[in-house]
Coordinates of C-alpha atoms and ligand atoms in Angstrom, one line a residue:
X1 CA 7.5 -4.9 79.8
X2 CA 5.2 -1.3 79.8
X3 CA 9.3 -0.7 80.0
X4 CA 10.4 -2.8 77.5
X5 CA 7.8 -1.9 74.6
X6 CA 9.1 1.7 75.1
X7 CA 12.8 0.4 74.0
X8 CA 11.1 -0.9 71.4
X9 CA 9.1 1.8 70.1
X10 CA 12.3 4.5 70.4
X11 CA 13.9 1.8 68.5
X12 CA 10.3 2.4 65.5
X13 CA 11.4 6.0 66.3
X14 CA 14.7 6.5 65.8
X15 CA 13.8 3.8 62.1
X16 CA 12.2 7.2 60.9
X17 CA 13.8 9.7 62.4
X18 CA 17.1 8.2 60.3
X19 CA 15.3 7.9 56.9
X20 CA 14.2 11.2 57.4
X21 CA 17.6 12.7 57.7
X22 CA 18.8 10.3 55.3
X23 CA 16.0 11.9 53.0
X24 CA 16.9 15.6 53.9
X25 CA 20.8 14.6 52.7
X26 CA 21.8 16.2 49.1
X27 CA 25.8 15.6 49.9
X28 CA 28.5 13.2 50.6
X29 CA 29.5 15.6 53.2
X30 CA 26.2 15.9 55.3
X31 CA 25.6 12.3 54.5
X32 CA 28.7 10.8 56.5
X33 CA 27.3 13.1 59.1
X34 CA 24.8 10.8 59.0
X35 CA 26.7 7.8 59.0
X36 CA 28.2 9.4 62.3
X37 CA 25.6 9.9 64.1
X38 CA 23.6 6.6 64.1
X39 CA 26.6 4.0 63.2
X40 CA 29.9 5.6 64.7
X41 CA 31.3 4.4 68.2
X42 CA 29.2 6.4 69.7
X43 CA 26.3 6.5 67.4
X44 CA 23.0 5.9 68.0
X45 CA 23.3 2.4 67.5
X46 CA 25.9 1.4 69.7
X47 CA 24.5 3.3 72.6
X48 CA 21.5 1.1 72.3
X49 CA 24.0 -2.7 72.1
X50 CA 25.2 -1.1 75.3
X51 CA 21.6 -1.3 77.5
X52 CA 21.6 -5.2 76.2
X53 CA 22.8 -5.5 79.4
X54 CA 20.5 -3.8 81.8
X55 CA 18.1 -5.7 79.2
X56 CA 15.3 -9.1 81.1
X57 CA 17.3 -11.7 80.1
X58 CA 14.5 -13.1 78.4
X59 CA 14.4 -10.2 76.3
X60 CA 18.0 -9.8 75.1
X61 CA 17.9 -12.0 71.9
X62 CA 15.2 -9.9 70.8
X63 CA 16.8 -6.6 71.5
X64 CA 20.1 -8.2 69.9
X65 CA 17.9 -9.3 66.8
X66 CA 16.3 -6.0 66.2
X67 CA 19.1 -4.0 66.9
X68 CA 21.4 -6.1 64.1
X69 CA 18.6 -5.3 61.9
X70 CA 19.0 -1.8 62.7
X71 CA 22.1 -1.8 61.9
X72 CA 22.4 -3.7 59.1
X73 CA 19.4 -1.2 56.8
X74 CA 21.1 1.9 58.0
X75 CA 24.2 -0.1 56.3
X76 CA 22.7 -0.2 53.4
X77 CA 20.4 2.6 52.6
X78 CA 24.0 5.1 53.5
X79 CA 25.7 3.0 51.1
X80 CA 22.4 3.1 48.5
X81 CA 22.4 7.1 49.0
X82 CA 26.2 7.6 48.7
X83 CA 26.4 5.8 45.4
X84 CA 23.3 8.0 43.9
X85 CA 25.1 10.9 44.9
X86 CA 28.2 10.2 44.2
X87 CA 26.5 9.7 40.5
X88 CA 24.7 13.4 40.8
X89 CA 27.7 14.9 41.0
X90 CA 30.3 13.1 38.3
X91 CA 27.2 14.0 35.9
X92 CA 27.3 17.8 37.4
X93 CA 30.8 17.4 36.7
X94 CA 30.9 16.2 33.3
X95 CA 31.4 18.5 30.3
X96 CA 31.1 17.2 26.7
X97 CA 33.1 19.7 24.9
X98 CA 32.7 17.9 21.8
X99 CA 28.7 19.4 21.8
X100 CA 28.1 21.2 19.5
X101 CA 27.7 24.3 20.3
X102 CA 23.6 26.4 21.2
X103 CA 22.8 28.2 18.6
X104 CA 21.3 31.7 19.1
X105 CA 19.2 34.0 16.6
X106 CA 20.4 37.2 15.6
X107 CA 16.9 38.9 14.7
X108 CA 16.7 40.0 11.6
X109 CA 15.2 43.1 9.7
X110 CA 11.9 41.6 7.6
X111 CA 13.5 40.9 3.5
X112 CA 10.4 43.7 2.9
X113 CA 11.4 46.1 5.7
X114 CA 15.1 46.1 4.1
X115 CA 13.9 46.9 0.3
X116 CA 10.9 49.8 2.6
X117 CA 14.1 51.4 3.8
X118 CA 16.8 51.4 1.2
X119 CA 14.1 53.1 -1.1
X120 CA 13.1 55.0 1.2
X121 CA 16.4 55.7 2.3
X122 CA 17.3 56.6 -2.2
X123 CA 14.6 59.1 -2.5
X124 CA 15.0 61.2 0.8
X125 CA 18.6 62.2 -0.2
X126 CA 16.7 63.4 -3.4
X127 CA 14.7 65.2 -1.4
X128 CA 11.6 63.8 -1.3
X129 CA 9.1 63.0 1.6
X130 CA 7.3 60.4 3.1
X131 CA 4.0 60.3 3.3
X132 CA 1.1 58.2 4.9
X133 CA -1.8 57.5 3.8
X134 CA -4.8 54.8 5.2
X135 CA -5.1 51.5 4.3
X136 CA -9.2 51.6 4.6
X137 CA -10.0 54.4 1.5
X138 CA -13.3 56.4 0.4
X139 CA -14.0 55.3 -3.0
X140 CA -13.4 59.0 -4.0
X141 CA -9.9 59.2 -2.9
X142 CA -8.5 55.9 -4.9
X143 CA -10.9 56.0 -7.7
X144 CA -13.0 59.9 -8.5
X145 CA -10.6 61.6 -7.7
X146 CA -8.0 59.7 -9.9
X147 CA -9.8 60.8 -13.3
X148 CA -11.8 57.3 -12.6
X149 CA -15.8 58.0 -12.4
X150 CA -18.2 55.1 -10.7
X151 CA -18.6 53.7 -14.7
X152 CA -15.3 53.8 -15.7
X153 CA -13.9 50.9 -17.1
X154 CA -10.1 50.7 -15.6
X155 CA -12.2 50.2 -12.3
X156 CA -11.7 46.9 -13.0
X157 CA -8.6 45.7 -13.0
X158 CA -8.3 46.7 -9.5
X159 CA -10.5 43.8 -8.3
X160 CA -11.4 46.2 -5.2
X161 CA -13.2 45.0 -1.8
X162 CA -15.8 46.5 -0.9
X163 CA -17.3 47.4 2.3
X164 CA -19.7 49.3 3.5
X165 CA -20.8 52.2 4.1
X166 CA -18.4 53.6 0.6
X167 CA -15.3 52.3 1.9
X168 CA -12.7 50.4 0.9
X169 CA -9.2 48.8 0.7
X170 CA -6.9 51.1 -1.5
X171 CA -6.3 48.7 -4.4
X172 CA -3.2 51.4 -4.8
X173 CA -1.3 54.0 -3.8
X174 CA -2.4 56.3 -5.3
X175 CA -5.4 57.9 -3.8
X176 CA -2.1 59.7 -1.0
X177 CA -0.9 61.7 -3.6
X178 CA -5.3 63.2 -3.2
X179 CA -4.3 63.8 0.2
X180 CA -1.2 65.7 0.7
X181 CA -2.3 67.6 -2.5
X182 CA -4.9 68.5 -0.6
X183 CA -4.0 69.8 2.4
X184 CA -0.6 71.0 1.1
X185 CA -0.2 73.8 -2.1
X186 CA 3.4 73.1 -4.8
X187 CA 6.4 71.8 -4.4
X188 CA 5.2 68.0 -3.9
X189 CA 7.8 65.9 -3.6
X190 CA 6.6 63.0 -2.0
X191 CA 6.7 59.0 -1.6
X192 CA 3.9 57.0 0.0
X193 CA 5.1 53.2 0.8
X194 CA 2.3 51.6 1.9
X195 CA -0.2 48.4 2.3
X196 CA -2.8 47.3 -0.8
X197 CA -5.1 45.1 -2.0
X198 CA -6.7 43.6 -4.4
X199 CA -9.1 40.3 -5.2
X200 CA -6.3 37.7 -6.3
X201 CA -6.2 34.0 -6.2
X202 CA -3.0 33.5 -4.3
X203 CA 0.0 32.3 -6.5
X204 CA 3.7 32.8 -7.0
X205 CA 2.7 36.1 -8.3
X206 CA 0.1 37.1 -6.6
X207 CA -1.5 38.5 -3.5
X208 CA -4.4 39.7 -1.7
X209 CA -2.0 42.5 0.0
X210 CA 0.7 43.5 -0.9
X211 CA 3.0 47.0 -0.6
X212 CA 3.5 49.7 -3.3
X213 CA 5.4 53.3 -2.4
X214 CA 3.5 56.2 -4.9
X215 CA 6.1 58.6 -6.0
X216 CA 5.4 62.4 -6.9
X217 CA 6.0 65.4 -8.0
X218 CA 4.2 68.7 -8.6
X219 CA 5.8 72.4 -9.5
X220 CA 6.0 74.8 -11.6
X221 CA 8.0 72.9 -15.4
X222 CA 8.4 69.8 -14.2
X223 CA 8.7 68.0 -17.2
X224 CA 8.7 64.0 -18.4
X225 CA 12.6 63.9 -18.0
X226 CA 13.0 65.0 -14.6
X227 CA 10.3 61.4 -14.6
X228 CA 13.1 60.0 -15.9
X229 CA 15.8 61.2 -14.3
X230 CA 15.0 60.4 -11.0
X231 CA 13.4 56.6 -11.9
X232 CA 16.7 56.3 -13.6
X233 CA 18.7 57.6 -10.4
X234 CA 17.4 55.1 -8.4
X235 CA 17.3 52.0 -10.0
X236 CA 21.2 52.5 -10.5
X237 CA 21.4 53.2 -6.6
X238 CA 19.1 50.0 -5.5
X239 CA 21.0 47.3 -8.3
X240 CA 23.8 49.2 -9.5
X241 CA 25.7 51.7 -11.7
X242 CA 24.9 49.6 -14.8
X243 CA 21.0 49.1 -14.9
X244 CA 19.0 50.5 -18.0
X245 CA 15.2 51.9 -17.6
X246 CA 12.5 52.5 -20.7
X247 CA 8.8 53.4 -21.0
X248 CA 6.6 52.2 -22.9
X249 CA 3.7 53.8 -23.6
X250 CA 1.1 52.9 -21.1
X251 CA -2.0 54.0 -19.7
X252 CA -3.6 55.8 -16.8
X253 CA -6.7 57.5 -16.0
X254 CA -4.8 60.2 -13.6
X255 CA -1.7 60.3 -15.5
X256 CA -1.3 62.0 -19.5
X257 CA 0.9 60.5 -20.7
X258 CA 1.3 57.1 -19.4
X259 CA 4.4 54.5 -19.1
X260 CA 5.2 51.4 -17.6
X261 CA 9.1 51.2 -16.9
X262 CA 10.8 48.7 -17.5
X263 CA 14.8 48.0 -15.6
X264 CA 17.3 46.5 -17.8
X265 CA 17.7 43.0 -16.5
X266 CA 19.3 42.8 -13.6
X267 CA 20.7 39.0 -13.9
X268 CA 21.9 38.8 -17.7
X269 CA 22.2 42.0 -17.6
X270 CA 20.0 43.0 -20.9
X271 CA 21.0 39.8 -23.0
X272 CA 18.5 37.4 -22.4
X273 CA 17.4 34.9 -19.4
X274 CA 14.4 33.0 -17.5
X275 CA 13.7 35.6 -15.2
X276 CA 13.0 37.9 -17.9
X277 CA 11.4 36.0 -20.4
X278 CA 14.1 36.4 -23.4
X279 CA 14.0 40.5 -23.3
X280 CA 16.5 41.6 -21.7
X281 CA 14.5 43.4 -19.2
X282 CA 12.4 43.6 -16.1
X283 CA 8.9 45.1 -15.5
X284 CA 8.6 47.4 -12.8
X285 CA 5.5 49.6 -12.7
X286 CA 3.2 52.8 -13.9
X287 CA 3.8 56.3 -14.0
X288 CA 3.3 59.2 -16.0
X289 CA 2.7 62.6 -16.1
X290 CA -0.3 64.1 -13.6
X291 CA -3.3 64.5 -15.4
X292 CA -4.7 68.0 -15.0
X293 CA -8.1 66.2 -14.3
X294 CA -6.9 65.0 -10.9
X295 CA -5.4 68.7 -10.4
X296 CA -8.9 69.6 -11.3
X297 CA -9.8 67.4 -7.6
X298 CA -7.8 69.0 -6.0
X299 CA -7.5 72.3 -7.3
X300 CA -4.2 72.8 -8.2
X301 CA -3.6 74.9 -11.3
X302 CA -3.0 73.0 -14.8
X303 CA -2.4 75.8 -15.8
X304 CA 0.9 76.2 -13.6
X305 CA 2.4 73.5 -12.4
X306 CA 3.0 70.6 -14.1
X307 CA 3.9 67.0 -12.1
X308 CA 4.7 63.2 -11.9
X309 CA 3.8 60.5 -10.2
X310 CA 5.3 57.1 -10.6
X311 CA 4.1 53.6 -8.4
X312 CA 6.7 51.3 -7.8
X313 CA 5.6 47.2 -6.6
X314 CA 7.7 46.6 -3.2
X315 CA 7.8 42.5 -3.6
X316 CA 8.7 42.5 -7.8
X317 CA 11.8 44.5 -6.0
X318 CA 12.5 42.7 -3.7
X319 CA 12.3 39.6 -5.6
X320 CA 14.1 40.5 -7.9
X321 CA 17.4 41.6 -5.3
X322 CA 16.9 39.3 -2.9
X323 CA 16.1 35.8 -5.9
X324 CA 13.2 34.7 -4.3
X325 CA 10.5 33.3 -7.1
X326 CA 7.1 33.1 -4.5
X327 CA 6.0 35.6 -3.3
X328 CA 3.5 34.0 -0.7
X329 CA 7.6 33.4 1.0
X330 CA 6.8 37.1 2.5
X331 CA 4.3 36.3 5.0
X332 CA 4.2 33.0 5.6
X333 CA 7.3 34.1 8.5
X334 CA 8.9 31.1 8.3
X335 CA 12.1 31.7 10.3
X336 CA 14.1 29.5 7.4
X337 CA 13.4 31.7 4.6
X338 CA 14.1 34.9 7.1
X339 CA 17.1 34.0 8.1
X340 CA 18.5 34.2 4.6
X341 CA 18.8 37.3 4.4
Ligands
LIG401 N1 -1.0 53.2 -9.0 C1 -1.2 52.3 -10.4 C2 -1.1 50.8 -9.9 O1 -1.3 50.6 -9.4 C3 1.0 53.1 -10.5 C4 0.6 53.8 -10.7 C5 1.0 55.4 -10.4 C6 1.0 54.7 -11.7 C7 1.2 56.7 -10.3 C8 0.5 56.0 -12.7 C9 0.9 56.8 -11.7 O2 -0.5 50.3 -11.4

């Protein structure tokens, strides 16, 4: 009986060997090899059937039953595995040509970067250099050297973020004028693009940070006419040859005379529309002739040199050019917005 027991043990081992083989099998060809190994003419099950004759008579019935049970269960498992593999293969081969293709997003420059690049290109092609200054400024560079002493009422317009130690976040790009003139002698013809900060509550037209481009030209015999010529050439290059410009008297402590300049409305071409509030003109920014006080703070001879300066709001220009009606859209980085430019 001991040997008989070990025969039955062998069948158990066969059963577990079969399930291991099956679990490692992942294609139909390998499955057929397994079928032959266990159920083929010379397969394991048949080999064991042949032993039937050698069994003691009283055990033959049980041996036969056990072998038949194994044979059936192997057959069932093989056919289940076979249909599973066939399904898998079909899935792999199935391509639905009616499905929409994958959309791949191509990176784009931010609309502010695009317009800044345009502005830089236009001015460098007119001989202007590009300068940079720090966003964290001294009170001196942001205000005092620009003829805005501590108690000057025009400071109030700037809603400044003050930092400890006499520093502040620059409220405009005009301090870059001072920094460049401190370092260099005329002739100077420069623009300074950069980020500025003011304590404004965000709404459709205000943001606590925004971009300006400063312009400065200093040389002998620079006049207001030069300023008008440069602004006019810039307007036409950015918005098209039909754009007119106009200057209105205004006040800035660092320019004298000072002006605000407008472009003729690029939407209604001056006829009057919702965007220009019926006036036909779009306000752009301020400009003027450099005040002699400013030349004094950087040690330039105001008798010998004259100059003009101008500012411009980059967001405002981008909003006009791309017809964007809310400044906050620039900073939200919503891909659905950015994808349009
Ligand atoms: N700095 C001014 C502003 O922020 C603009 C300006 C620049 C005006 C240069 C005159 C000359 O409003």
